GROMACS .gro file of C-alpha atoms in nm:
model
  509
    1MET     CA    1  -4.674  -0.793   9.572
    2ALA     CA    2  -4.357  -0.775   9.459
    3LYS     CA    3  -4.172  -0.422   9.474
    4LEU     CA    4  -4.018  -0.266   9.135
    5GLU     CA    5  -3.765  -0.087   9.217
    6GLN     CA    6  -3.399  -0.221   9.068
    7LYS     CA    7  -3.109  -0.072   9.278
    8VAL     CA    8  -2.801   0.025   9.084
    9PRO     CA    9  -2.451   0.129   9.202
   10ALA     CA   10  -2.453   0.475   9.374
   11SER     CA   11  -2.405   0.808   9.141
   12PRO     CA   12  -2.145   1.042   9.104
   13ALA     CA   13  -2.379   1.296   9.244
   14GLY     CA   14  -2.487   1.054   9.554
   15GLY     CA   15  -2.785   0.853   9.599
   16GLU     CA   16  -2.857   0.531   9.454
   17LYS     CA   17  -2.976   0.516   9.113
   18GLU     CA   18  -3.348   0.330   9.050
   19ILE     CA   19  -3.568   0.238   8.753
   20ARG     CA   20  -3.805   0.494   8.761
   21PRO     CA   21  -4.181   0.396   8.658
   22PRO     CA   22  -4.222   0.518   8.269
   23VAL     CA   23  -4.374   0.862   8.153
   24VAL     CA   24  -4.615   0.725   7.888
   25ALA     CA   25  -4.780   0.953   7.579
   26ILE     CA   26  -5.102   0.891   7.423
   27LEU     CA   27  -5.076   1.042   7.104
   28GLY     CA   28  -5.353   1.043   6.795
   29HIS     CA   29  -5.559   1.198   6.593
   30ILE     CA   30  -5.862   1.381   6.708
   31ASP     CA   31  -6.160   1.122   6.802
   32HIS     CA   32  -5.968   0.795   6.808
   33GLY     CA   33  -6.007   0.695   7.113
   34LYS     CA   34  -5.732   0.830   7.385
   35SER     CA   35  -5.972   0.941   7.667
   36THR     CA   36  -6.194   0.643   7.607
   37LEU     CA   37  -5.908   0.404   7.674
   38ILE     CA   38  -5.738   0.614   7.938
   39ASP     CA   39  -6.099   0.606   8.082
   40TYR     CA   40  -6.108   0.247   8.075
   41ILE     CA   41  -5.796   0.226   8.220
   42ARG     CA   42  -5.861   0.476   8.520
   43LYS     CA   43  -6.248   0.359   8.578
   44THR     CA   44  -6.333   0.688   8.508
   45ASN     CA   45  -6.535   0.916   8.293
   46VAL     CA   46  -6.297   1.212   8.234
   47THR     CA   47  -6.474   1.206   7.829
   48GLY     CA   48  -6.797   1.296   7.963
   49LEU     CA   49  -6.667   1.574   8.132
   50GLU     CA   50  -6.450   1.751   7.827
   51ALA     CA   51  -6.655   1.958   7.621
   52GLY     CA   52  -6.780   1.813   7.320
   53GLY     CA   53  -6.623   1.514   7.415
   54ILE     CA   54  -6.284   1.634   7.280
   55THR     CA   55  -5.981   1.635   7.528
   56GLN     CA   56  -5.882   2.017   7.498
   57HIS     CA   57  -5.607   1.995   7.787
   58VAL     CA   58  -5.275   1.782   7.843
   59SER     CA   59  -5.368   1.574   8.149
   60ALA     CA   60  -5.119   1.330   8.351
   61TYR     CA   61  -5.263   1.026   8.561
   62GLU     CA   62  -5.075   0.788   8.717
   63ILE     CA   63  -5.168   0.390   8.720
   64SER     CA   64  -5.069   0.098   8.925
   65HIS     CA   65  -5.076  -0.238   8.712
   66THR     CA   66  -5.024  -0.575   8.804
   67SER     CA   67  -4.918  -0.776   8.520
   68LYS     CA   68  -4.950  -1.177   8.461
   69ASP     CA   69  -4.678  -1.299   8.621
   70GLY     CA   70  -4.780  -1.107   8.973
   71ARG     CA   71  -4.530  -0.807   8.972
   72THR     CA   72  -4.710  -0.412   9.018
   73LYS     CA   73  -4.556  -0.152   8.797
   74LEU     CA   74  -4.682   0.247   8.799
   75ILE     CA   75  -4.708   0.396   8.481
   76THR     CA   76  -4.764   0.792   8.437
   77LEU     CA   77  -4.992   0.879   8.124
   78LEU     CA   78  -5.021   1.191   7.960
   79ASP     CA   79  -5.349   1.219   7.772
   80THR     CA   80  -5.260   1.487   7.475
   81PRO     CA   81  -5.573   1.635   7.275
   82GLY     CA   82  -5.539   1.520   6.905
   83HIS     CA   83  -5.740   1.850   6.786
   84GLU     CA   84  -5.523   2.051   6.528
   85ALA     CA   85  -5.482   2.351   6.736
   86PHE     CA   86  -5.305   2.184   7.018
   87SER     CA   87  -4.990   2.070   6.832
   88GLY     CA   88  -4.765   2.225   7.089
   89ILE     CA   89  -4.912   2.029   7.380
   90ARG     CA   90  -4.820   1.711   7.139
   91THR     CA   91  -4.483   1.822   7.047
   92ARG     CA   92  -4.431   1.848   7.436
   93SER     CA   93  -4.569   1.522   7.538
   94THR     CA   94  -4.291   1.365   7.312
   95ASN     CA   95  -4.002   1.534   7.444
   96ILE     CA   96  -4.128   1.460   7.828
   97ALA     CA   97  -4.231   1.091   7.786
   98ASP     CA   98  -4.029   0.756   7.775
   99ILE     CA   99  -4.255   0.596   7.564
  100ALA     CA  100  -4.517   0.701   7.301
  101VAL     CA  101  -4.809   0.485   7.268
  102LEU     CA  102  -4.981   0.576   6.874
  103VAL     CA  103  -5.382   0.527   6.890
  104VAL     CA  104  -5.486   0.455   6.556
  105SER     CA  105  -5.861   0.432   6.488
  106ALA     CA  106  -6.006   0.095   6.352
  107GLU     CA  107  -6.256   0.295   6.208
  108ASP     CA  108  -6.069   0.545   6.036
  109GLY     CA  109  -5.704   0.493   6.012
  110VAL     CA  110  -5.384   0.724   5.965
  111LYS     CA  111  -5.553   1.041   5.966
  112PRO     CA  112  -5.362   1.424   5.947
  113GLN     CA  113  -5.316   1.425   6.317
  114THR     CA  114  -5.150   1.092   6.303
  115VAL     CA  115  -4.919   1.166   6.022
  116GLU     CA  116  -4.816   1.453   6.238
  117VAL     CA  117  -4.777   1.251   6.537
  118ILE     CA  118  -4.570   1.029   6.387
  119LYS     CA  119  -4.325   1.304   6.258
  120TYR     CA  120  -4.275   1.377   6.620
  121ILE     CA  121  -4.214   1.038   6.748
  122LYS     CA  122  -3.949   0.964   6.464
  123LYS     CA  123  -3.797   1.322   6.527
  124SER     CA  124  -3.745   1.258   6.920
  125SER     CA  125  -3.643   0.877   6.834
  126LEU     CA  126  -3.904   0.816   7.139
  127PRO     CA  127  -3.974   0.421   7.158
  128PHE     CA  128  -4.317   0.321   7.082
  129LEU     CA  129  -4.635   0.105   7.018
  130VAL     CA  130  -4.914   0.081   6.855
  131ALA     CA  131  -5.300   0.097   6.970
  132ILE     CA  132  -5.561   0.024   6.730
  133THR     CA  133  -5.884   0.141   6.881
  134LYS     CA  134  -6.228   0.048   6.803
  135VAL     CA  135  -6.185  -0.290   6.710
  136ASP     CA  136  -6.505  -0.348   6.881
  137LYS     CA  137  -6.694  -0.121   6.623
  138PRO     CA  138  -6.877  -0.301   6.348
  139SER     CA  139  -6.690  -0.107   6.083
  140ALA     CA  140  -6.343  -0.185   6.211
  141ASP     CA  141  -6.107  -0.281   5.987
  142ILE     CA  142  -5.787  -0.394   6.134
  143MET     CA  143  -5.560  -0.518   5.831
  144ARG     CA  144  -5.664  -0.192   5.598
  145THR     CA  145  -5.525   0.006   5.929
  146LYS     CA  146  -5.230  -0.153   5.952
  147GLN     CA  147  -5.180  -0.137   5.576
  148ASN     CA  148  -5.256   0.253   5.618
  149LEU     CA  149  -4.980   0.265   5.913
  150ALA     CA  150  -4.718   0.067   5.632
  151GLU     CA  151  -4.820   0.348   5.381
  152ASN     CA  152  -4.703   0.582   5.632
  153GLU     CA  153  -4.346   0.370   5.676
  154ILE     CA  154  -4.478   0.250   6.045
  155TYR     CA  155  -4.435  -0.135   6.007
  156VAL     CA  156  -4.608  -0.336   6.297
  157GLU     CA  157  -4.528  -0.683   6.420
  158GLY     CA  158  -4.688  -0.944   6.158
  159TYR     CA  159  -4.708  -0.689   5.903
  160GLY     CA  160  -4.371  -0.663   5.781
  161GLY     CA  161  -4.187  -0.494   6.094
  162ASP     CA  162  -4.096  -0.470   6.444
  163THR     CA  163  -4.309  -0.209   6.576
  164PRO     CA  164  -4.530  -0.362   6.876
  165VAL     CA  165  -4.920  -0.366   6.811
  166VAL     CA  166  -5.198  -0.424   7.015
  167GLU     CA  167  -5.568  -0.450   6.924
  168VAL     CA  168  -5.826  -0.264   7.210
  169SER     CA  169  -6.169  -0.155   7.287
  170GLY     CA  170  -6.174   0.163   7.529
  171LYS     CA  171  -6.530   0.040   7.557
  172THR     CA  172  -6.536  -0.332   7.658
  173GLY     CA  173  -6.190  -0.342   7.782
  174LYS     CA  174  -6.048  -0.599   7.510
  175GLY     CA  175  -5.665  -0.607   7.505
  176VAL     CA  176  -5.588  -0.329   7.811
  177ASP     CA  177  -5.433  -0.535   7.980
  178GLU     CA  178  -5.181  -0.684   7.714
  179LEU     CA  179  -5.144  -0.325   7.627
  180LEU     CA  180  -5.060  -0.222   7.971
  181ASP     CA  181  -4.789  -0.513   7.978
  182MET     CA  182  -4.638  -0.440   7.670
  183ILE     CA  183  -4.576  -0.063   7.819
  184GLY     CA  184  -4.416  -0.246   8.094
  185LEU     CA  185  -4.202  -0.485   7.903
  186MET     CA  186  -4.112  -0.168   7.662
  187ALA     CA  187  -4.014   0.031   8.031
  188GLU     CA  188  -3.771  -0.262   8.125
  189MET     CA  189  -3.585  -0.273   7.829
  190GLU     CA  190  -3.547   0.126   7.847
  191SER     CA  191  -3.443   0.070   8.184
  192LYS     CA  192  -3.485   0.489   8.274
  193MET     CA  193  -3.321   0.599   8.605
  194GLY     CA  194  -3.381   0.840   8.891
  195THR     CA  195  -3.234   0.932   9.231
  196ARG     CA  196  -3.518   0.921   9.451
  197ASP     CA  197  -3.274   1.118   9.708
  198ALA     CA  198  -3.203   1.418   9.468
  199LEU     CA  199  -3.393   1.758   9.477
  200GLY     CA  200  -3.684   1.679   9.264
  201SER     CA  201  -3.688   1.810   8.901
  202GLY     CA  202  -3.888   1.810   8.583
  203VAL     CA  203  -4.073   1.992   8.351
  204ILE     CA  204  -4.405   2.196   8.353
  205ILE     CA  205  -4.657   2.078   8.164
  206GLU     CA  206  -4.922   2.322   8.194
  207THR     CA  207  -4.998   2.576   8.409
  208ARG     CA  208  -5.366   2.798   8.530
  209ARG     CA  209  -5.429   3.100   8.774
  210ASP     CA  210  -5.706   3.008   9.050
  211ALA     CA  211  -5.900   3.236   9.263
  212LYS     CA  212  -5.827   3.037   9.589
  213ARG     CA  213  -5.475   2.915   9.480
  214GLY     CA  214  -5.343   3.157   9.284
  215ILE     CA  215  -5.116   3.046   8.992
  216SER     CA  216  -5.073   2.665   8.992
  217ALA     CA  217  -4.842   2.438   8.755
  218VAL     CA  218  -4.838   2.088   8.684
  219GLY     CA  219  -4.527   1.915   8.642
  220ILE     CA  220  -4.388   1.568   8.532
  221ILE     CA  221  -4.082   1.460   8.799
  222LYS     CA  222  -3.822   1.334   8.598
  223ASP     CA  223  -3.574   1.305   8.845
  224GLY     CA  224  -3.584   1.310   9.244
  225THR     CA  225  -3.862   1.385   9.517
  226VAL     CA  226  -4.036   1.672   9.572
  227ARG     CA  227  -4.073   1.781   9.949
  228GLN     CA  228  -4.288   2.039  10.116
  229GLY     CA  229  -4.049   2.296  10.260
  230LEU     CA  230  -3.826   2.322   9.948
  231PHE     CA  231  -3.851   2.619   9.714
  232ALA     CA  232  -3.951   2.535   9.317
  233ALA     CA  233  -3.796   2.736   9.038
  234SER     CA  234  -3.852   2.732   8.724
  235LEU     CA  235  -3.813   3.018   8.373
  236GLY     CA  236  -3.831   3.360   8.575
  237ALA     CA  237  -4.075   3.213   8.877
  238ILE     CA  238  -4.042   3.079   9.180
  239ALA     CA  239  -4.265   2.939   9.384
  240PRO     CA  240  -4.266   2.823   9.819
  241ILE     CA  241  -4.379   2.477   9.813
  242ARG     CA  242  -4.656   2.472  10.108
  243PHE     CA  243  -4.861   2.181   9.990
  244LEU     CA  244  -4.826   1.951   9.731
  245LEU     CA  245  -5.119   1.809   9.514
  246ASP     CA  246  -5.087   1.437   9.336
  247SER     CA  247  -5.266   1.358   9.031
  248LEU     CA  248  -5.600   1.310   9.188
  249ASP     CA  249  -5.592   1.674   9.365
  250ASN     CA  250  -5.493   1.462   9.713
  251MET     CA  251  -5.269   1.648   9.937
  252VAL     CA  252  -4.943   1.491   9.997
  253GLU     CA  253  -4.601   1.569  10.160
  254GLU     CA  254  -4.363   1.477   9.881
  255LEU     CA  255  -4.359   1.306   9.496
  256SER     CA  256  -4.107   1.153   9.360
  257PHE     CA  257  -3.976   1.060   8.999
  258SER     CA  258  -4.278   1.007   8.732
  259SER     CA  259  -4.484   1.146   8.915
  260PRO     CA  260  -4.752   1.405   8.853
  261VAL     CA  261  -4.717   1.725   9.060
  262GLN     CA  262  -4.926   2.034   9.128
  263ILE     CA  263  -4.684   2.332   9.270
  264THR     CA  264  -4.871   2.653   9.379
  265GLY     CA  265  -4.793   3.004   9.500
  266TRP     CA  266  -4.547   3.032   9.239
  267ASP     CA  267  -4.518   3.393   9.181
  268LYS     CA  268  -4.526   3.460   8.804
  269MET     CA  269  -4.681   3.230   8.525
  270PRO     CA  270  -4.419   2.950   8.470
  271GLU     CA  271  -4.411   2.905   8.095
  272ILE     CA  272  -4.488   2.557   7.956
  273GLY     CA  273  -4.198   2.286   7.842
  274GLU     CA  274  -3.948   2.436   8.036
  275GLU     CA  275  -3.773   2.252   8.341
  276PHE     CA  276  -3.857   2.321   8.692
  277LYS     CA  277  -3.615   2.221   9.025
  278THR     CA  278  -3.638   2.242   9.359
  279PHE     CA  279  -3.362   2.388   9.633
  280LEU     CA  280  -3.346   2.375   9.999
  281LYS     CA  281  -3.282   2.764   9.994
  282LYS     CA  282  -3.491   3.048   9.860
  283ASP     CA  283  -3.202   3.280   9.727
  284GLU     CA  284  -3.107   2.932   9.534
  285ALA     CA  285  -3.439   2.930   9.389
  286VAL     CA  286  -3.452   3.277   9.267
  287GLU     CA  287  -3.058   3.275   9.126
  288PHE     CA  288  -3.149   2.953   8.892
  289ALA     CA  289  -3.508   3.135   8.805
  290LYS     CA  290  -3.314   3.447   8.702
  291VAL     CA  291  -3.032   3.233   8.472
  292GLY     CA  292  -3.308   3.097   8.266
  293GLU     CA  293  -3.494   3.451   8.220
  294ASN     CA  294  -3.160   3.534   8.086
  295LYS     CA  295  -3.094   3.226   7.879
  296ASN     CA  296  -3.452   3.244   7.728
  297GLU     CA  297  -3.516   3.592   7.611
  298SER     CA  298  -3.837   3.569   7.392
  299THR     CA  299  -3.918   3.676   7.080
  300LYS     CA  300  -4.201   3.925   6.967
  301LEU     CA  301  -4.367   3.827   6.652
  302VAL     CA  302  -4.265   4.146   6.404
  303GLU     CA  303  -4.601   4.218   6.205
  304LYS     CA  304  -4.494   4.230   5.833
  305ASN     CA  305  -4.704   4.425   5.593
  306LEU     CA  306  -4.999   4.556   5.790
  307GLU     CA  307  -4.948   4.898   5.705
  308ASN     CA  308  -5.295   4.908   5.521
  309MET     CA  309  -5.422   4.664   5.683
  310ASN     CA  310  -5.765   4.706   5.944
  311PHE     CA  311  -5.779   4.490   6.259
  312LEU     CA  312  -6.031   4.271   6.503
  313PRO     CA  313  -5.887   4.405   6.817
  314LEU     CA  314  -5.928   4.122   7.083
  315VAL     CA  315  -5.871   4.020   7.432
  316ILE     CA  316  -5.819   3.658   7.505
  317LYS     CA  317  -5.871   3.485   7.822
  318ALA     CA  318  -5.803   3.128   7.874
  319ASP     CA  319  -5.838   2.883   8.156
  320THR     CA  320  -5.436   2.717   8.121
  321ALA     CA  321  -5.143   2.788   7.936
  322GLY     CA  322  -5.173   2.501   7.720
  323SER     CA  323  -5.510   2.654   7.586
  324LEU     CA  324  -5.398   2.983   7.566
  325GLU     CA  325  -5.123   2.870   7.342
  326ALA     CA  326  -5.363   2.682   7.089
  327ILE     CA  327  -5.593   2.929   7.078
  328MET     CA  328  -5.322   3.199   6.991
  329GLY     CA  329  -5.180   2.988   6.779
  330GLU     CA  330  -5.477   2.923   6.545
  331LEU     CA  331  -5.566   3.273   6.555
  332GLY     CA  332  -5.238   3.379   6.356
  333LYS     CA  333  -5.367   3.192   6.106
  334LEU     CA  334  -5.699   3.362   6.039
  335GLY     CA  335  -5.748   3.683   5.862
  336ARG     CA  336  -5.922   3.843   5.539
  337GLU     CA  337  -5.767   4.019   5.290
  338ARG     CA  338  -5.824   4.384   5.441
  339ILE     CA  339  -5.862   4.254   5.791
  340VAL     CA  340  -5.670   4.061   6.048
  341PRO     CA  341  -5.733   3.973   6.439
  342LYS     CA  342  -5.504   4.180   6.677
  343ILE     CA  343  -5.441   4.089   7.013
  344VAL     CA  344  -5.494   4.357   7.240
  345LEU     CA  345  -5.424   4.130   7.588
  346SER     CA  346  -5.370   3.768   7.633
  347SER     CA  347  -5.365   3.610   7.966
  348ILE     CA  348  -5.494   3.330   8.236
  349GLY     CA  349  -5.777   3.307   8.442
  350SER     CA  350  -6.058   3.489   8.506
  351VAL     CA  351  -6.207   3.784   8.301
  352ASN     CA  352  -6.159   4.092   8.560
  353GLU     CA  353  -6.208   4.452   8.543
  354ASN     CA  354  -5.828   4.500   8.426
  355ASP     CA  355  -5.951   4.306   8.085
  356ILE     CA  356  -6.247   4.507   8.055
  357LYS     CA  357  -5.998   4.860   8.079
  358SER     CA  358  -5.768   4.669   7.839
  359ALA     CA  359  -6.037   4.591   7.592
  360LEU     CA  360  -6.138   5.005   7.595
  361THR     CA  361  -5.772   5.073   7.476
  362ALA     CA  362  -5.867   4.954   7.116
  363SER     CA  363  -6.215   5.073   6.993
  364GLY     CA  364  -6.424   4.746   6.919
  365SER     CA  365  -6.242   4.534   7.127
  366ILE     CA  366  -6.407   4.182   7.211
  367ILE     CA  367  -6.307   3.959   7.560
  368LEU     CA  368  -6.293   3.603   7.421
  369SER     CA  369  -6.336   3.361   7.772
  370PHE     CA  370  -6.227   3.013   7.726
  371ASN     CA  371  -6.300   2.795   8.019
  372THR     CA  372  -6.305   3.054   8.242
  373LYS     CA  373  -6.533   3.246   8.492
  374ILE     CA  374  -6.618   3.636   8.463
  375ASP     CA  375  -6.565   3.839   8.790
  376PRO     CA  376  -6.898   3.975   8.896
  377GLN     CA  377  -6.740   4.354   8.916
  378ALA     CA  378  -6.568   4.266   8.532
  379ASN     CA  379  -6.926   4.175   8.443
  380LEU     CA  380  -7.089   4.500   8.589
  381LEU     CA  381  -6.780   4.746   8.433
  382ALA     CA  382  -6.849   4.529   8.037
  383GLU     CA  383  -7.252   4.594   8.100
  384ARG     CA  384  -7.176   4.940   8.182
  385LEU     CA  385  -6.897   5.049   7.959
  386GLY     CA  386  -7.058   4.830   7.655
  387VAL     CA  387  -6.765   4.614   7.630
  388THR     CA  388  -6.882   4.281   7.470
  389ILE     CA  389  -6.754   3.952   7.672
  390LEU     CA  390  -6.773   3.605   7.474
  391THR     CA  391  -6.813   3.300   7.682
  392PHE     CA  392  -6.672   2.909   7.479
  393GLY     CA  393  -6.609   2.579   7.581
  394ILE     CA  394  -6.471   2.430   7.266
  395ILE     CA  395  -6.178   2.586   7.053
  396TYR     CA  396  -6.315   2.578   6.749
  397ASP     CA  397  -6.616   2.747   6.864
  398ILE     CA  398  -6.387   3.043   6.893
  399LEU     CA  399  -6.211   2.975   6.599
  400ASP     CA  400  -6.588   2.975   6.415
  401LYS     CA  401  -6.687   3.299   6.548
  402VAL     CA  402  -6.355   3.553   6.499
  403LYS     CA  403  -6.377   3.432   6.150
  404GLU     CA  404  -6.761   3.579   6.150
  405LEU     CA  405  -6.646   3.828   6.316
  406LEU     CA  406  -6.353   3.904   6.043
  407GLN     CA  407  -6.622   3.860   5.782
  408GLU     CA  408  -6.829   4.153   5.939
  409ARG     CA  409  -6.634   4.395   6.056
  410GLU     CA  410  -6.390   4.417   5.715
  411PRO     CA  411  -6.422   4.701   5.513
  412LYS     CA  412  -6.641   4.682   5.241
  413ILE     CA  413  -6.498   4.827   4.869
  414GLU     CA  414  -6.606   4.897   4.549
  415VAL     CA  415  -6.472   4.731   4.273
  416GLU     CA  416  -6.498   4.764   3.913
  417GLU     CA  417  -6.629   4.445   3.722
  418ILE     CA  418  -6.702   4.422   3.331
  419ILE     CA  419  -7.053   4.272   3.273
  420GLY     CA  420  -7.047   4.288   2.941
  421SER     CA  421  -6.809   4.333   2.615
  422SER     CA  422  -6.868   4.492   2.263
  423LYS     CA  423  -6.654   4.553   1.963
  424VAL     CA  424  -6.689   4.860   1.733
  425LEU     CA  425  -6.797   4.777   1.377
  426LYS     CA  426  -6.843   5.112   1.248
  427LEU     CA  427  -6.854   5.508   1.338
  428PHE     CA  428  -7.219   5.618   1.168
  429ASP     CA  429  -7.193   6.015   1.372
  430THR     CA  430  -6.985   6.242   1.573
  431THR     CA  431  -7.110   6.552   1.752
  432LYS     CA  432  -6.918   6.727   2.047
  433GLY     CA  433  -6.933   6.477   2.360
  434LYS     CA  434  -7.141   6.192   2.140
  435GLN     CA  435  -7.137   5.980   1.915
  436VAL     CA  436  -7.332   5.708   1.679
  437VAL     CA  437  -7.191   5.398   1.646
  438GLY     CA  438  -7.255   5.004   1.531
  439CYS     CA  439  -7.128   4.759   1.776
  440ARG     CA  440  -7.154   4.332   1.795
  441VAL     CA  441  -7.190   4.214   2.152
  442LEU     CA  442  -6.845   3.936   2.206
  443SER     CA  443  -6.986   3.881   2.588
  444GLY     CA  444  -7.219   3.979   2.858
  445GLN     CA  445  -7.466   4.213   2.811
  446ILE     CA  446  -7.484   4.584   2.717
  447LYS     CA  447  -7.752   4.794   2.924
  448LYS     CA  448  -7.884   5.123   2.818
  449GLY     CA  449  -7.712   5.394   3.062
  450VAL     CA  450  -7.439   5.164   3.206
  451ASN     CA  451  -7.063   5.316   3.218
  452ILE     CA  452  -6.776   5.166   2.974
  453LYS     CA  453  -6.433   5.151   2.933
  454ILE     CA  454  -6.279   5.253   2.622
  455MET     CA  455  -6.013   5.011   2.482
  456ARG     CA  456  -5.826   5.033   2.184
  457ARG     CA  457  -5.520   4.762   2.177
  458ASP     CA  458  -5.566   4.629   2.515
  459ALA     CA  459  -5.537   4.949   2.688
  460GLU     CA  460  -5.789   5.204   2.842
  461ILE     CA  461  -5.822   5.521   2.640
  462GLY     CA  462  -6.137   5.690   2.756
  463ARG     CA  463  -6.449   5.587   2.964
  464GLY     CA  464  -6.808   5.709   2.891
  465ARG     CA  465  -7.143   5.621   2.898
  466VAL     CA  466  -7.462   5.447   2.682
  467LYS     CA  467  -7.701   5.698   2.650
  468GLU     CA  468  -7.917   5.502   2.339
  469LEU     CA  469  -7.918   5.132   2.253
  470GLN     CA  470  -8.075   5.051   1.959
  471GLN     CA  471  -8.158   4.675   1.785
  472SER     CA  472  -8.289   4.626   1.440
  473LYS     CA  473  -8.348   5.024   1.454
  474ILE     CA  474  -8.586   4.956   1.775
  475ALA     CA  475  -8.494   5.134   2.098
  476THR     CA  476  -8.400   4.870   2.315
  477ASP     CA  477  -8.259   4.861   2.717
  478SER     CA  478  -8.026   4.587   2.660
  479VAL     CA  479  -7.857   4.383   2.405
  480ASN     CA  480  -7.694   4.026   2.465
  481GLU     CA  481  -7.387   3.826   2.340
  482GLY     CA  482  -7.350   3.762   1.953
  483THR     CA  483  -7.612   4.048   1.889
  484GLU     CA  484  -7.545   4.362   1.654
  485PHE     CA  485  -7.667   4.660   1.780
  486GLY     CA  486  -7.645   5.084   1.726
  487ALA     CA  487  -7.575   5.294   2.018
  488MET     CA  488  -7.520   5.632   2.084
  489ILE     CA  489  -7.196   5.696   2.349
  490GLU     CA  490  -7.113   5.975   2.560
  491SER     CA  491  -6.759   6.010   2.609
  492LYS     CA  492  -6.513   6.345   2.534
  493MET     CA  493  -6.258   6.050   2.354
  494GLU     CA  494  -6.357   5.991   2.026
  495VAL     CA  495  -6.471   5.578   1.987
  496ALA     CA  496  -6.305   5.441   1.625
  497PRO     CA  497  -6.384   5.096   1.438
  498GLY     CA  498  -6.167   4.806   1.640
  499ASP     CA  499  -6.221   4.947   1.960
  500VAL     CA  500  -6.387   4.770   2.273
  501LEU     CA  501  -6.589   4.873   2.471
  502ASN     CA  502  -6.659   4.721   2.816
  503ALA     CA  503  -6.951   4.796   3.010
  504ILE     CA  504  -6.845   4.817   3.409
  505SER     CA  505  -7.085   4.767   3.716
  506LEU     CA  506  -6.922   4.867   4.102
  507ILE     CA  507  -6.976   4.576   4.289
  508THR     CA  508  -6.937   4.628   4.680
  509LYS     CA  509  -6.701   4.353   4.852
   0.00000   0.00000   0.00000
């Protein structure tokens, strides 16, 4: 089996440069078959393990593919969520990847997140090909899908352009080999290089907190080799590399460029999307982490126009940094006229006693847990103190619940609503605080006992109450639109012909 590496003259930094395997981002709309396609390639069933059958995390896999000419090539695949909430993950994936596969369902064609992905791909000038999926489905319409793509300025081969396109099925495997061959061909054309002997560096794509291993980060190595015994550093965080895990959770001594790598034991949570580097000495790692921290001071969002606003206090716990980012982003879009969510605390990892205590700092706080465990002590403390913990496995279930809580907790107010309007035609009698008038109902209904606003030339001049009603000299409880009636009005303001009497009702909203 022929080896892929191609050697070139030594780089100025020392060491031979080689063509490194491509990092390929699989991008597209939710439920267009991204994970199913990767399942087939990996011969696993990742989709079946995801809550609700949707991908909610970024995942990295390293595969080996033998092309028709007998050459074996390594490919790193990034499986990205298609749900609207995970736009941050998709953006980062286009920045990390060497090649993108734009997945479009032959059943549904171009959808909102497809359009979003196209924008990211074009903005980053990322080489890409199109995989039209679900071609095995009875309702598949490949020509309509290509037309859809053309309408969004993606012109595939054979349909007015030169963008490579492959028709595939993640269920039957149709076209999968052709897809991998095409990725291999594009990788050869791009010829991304790396120096194997260099100290490993790359980009962090996901972080999590594990009860046994502590803080763990998944990264894609973009150059060099990451080895046991080195020190890793990123924005404000360092980790001694005592052991390494590959994409299958196997312990390894070293991993080189384009491979996914799991580094554990960080002193702080590294930021996703940030660069990481490895060093021989701890002091060098600490210095790099400090420099990065100074260059990337985080900015806080300023809350505007919230002086008279009520809040729904929330403590958010999530399994990974990517999940937390997505949840926080979507919660920022929620809110009603008189109440908005307010985050008391947000972090990664299981719900612990500190989270319960944080919830107590704001009355009525609720803890929302996404794919995380609840520590037994925290559970007991929450029950004793009356703190509510809600657990979720699907992100839009969290959003639906927060919408429901906002509706329940929004302060109710009474507003005036006009239920009927009438015009004064004649004034019959006036005594102290009471007037007998003849009117016609202009709209709605006028009822006995209703409160009224007295309007003169569109301006309110006073208020009163309908004490008695008559229609055709017969007492009645209400009169409807278009009818004339007599009424006794109680009001300190004297009405006159031409005035409009608006009947009002207090409605609780």
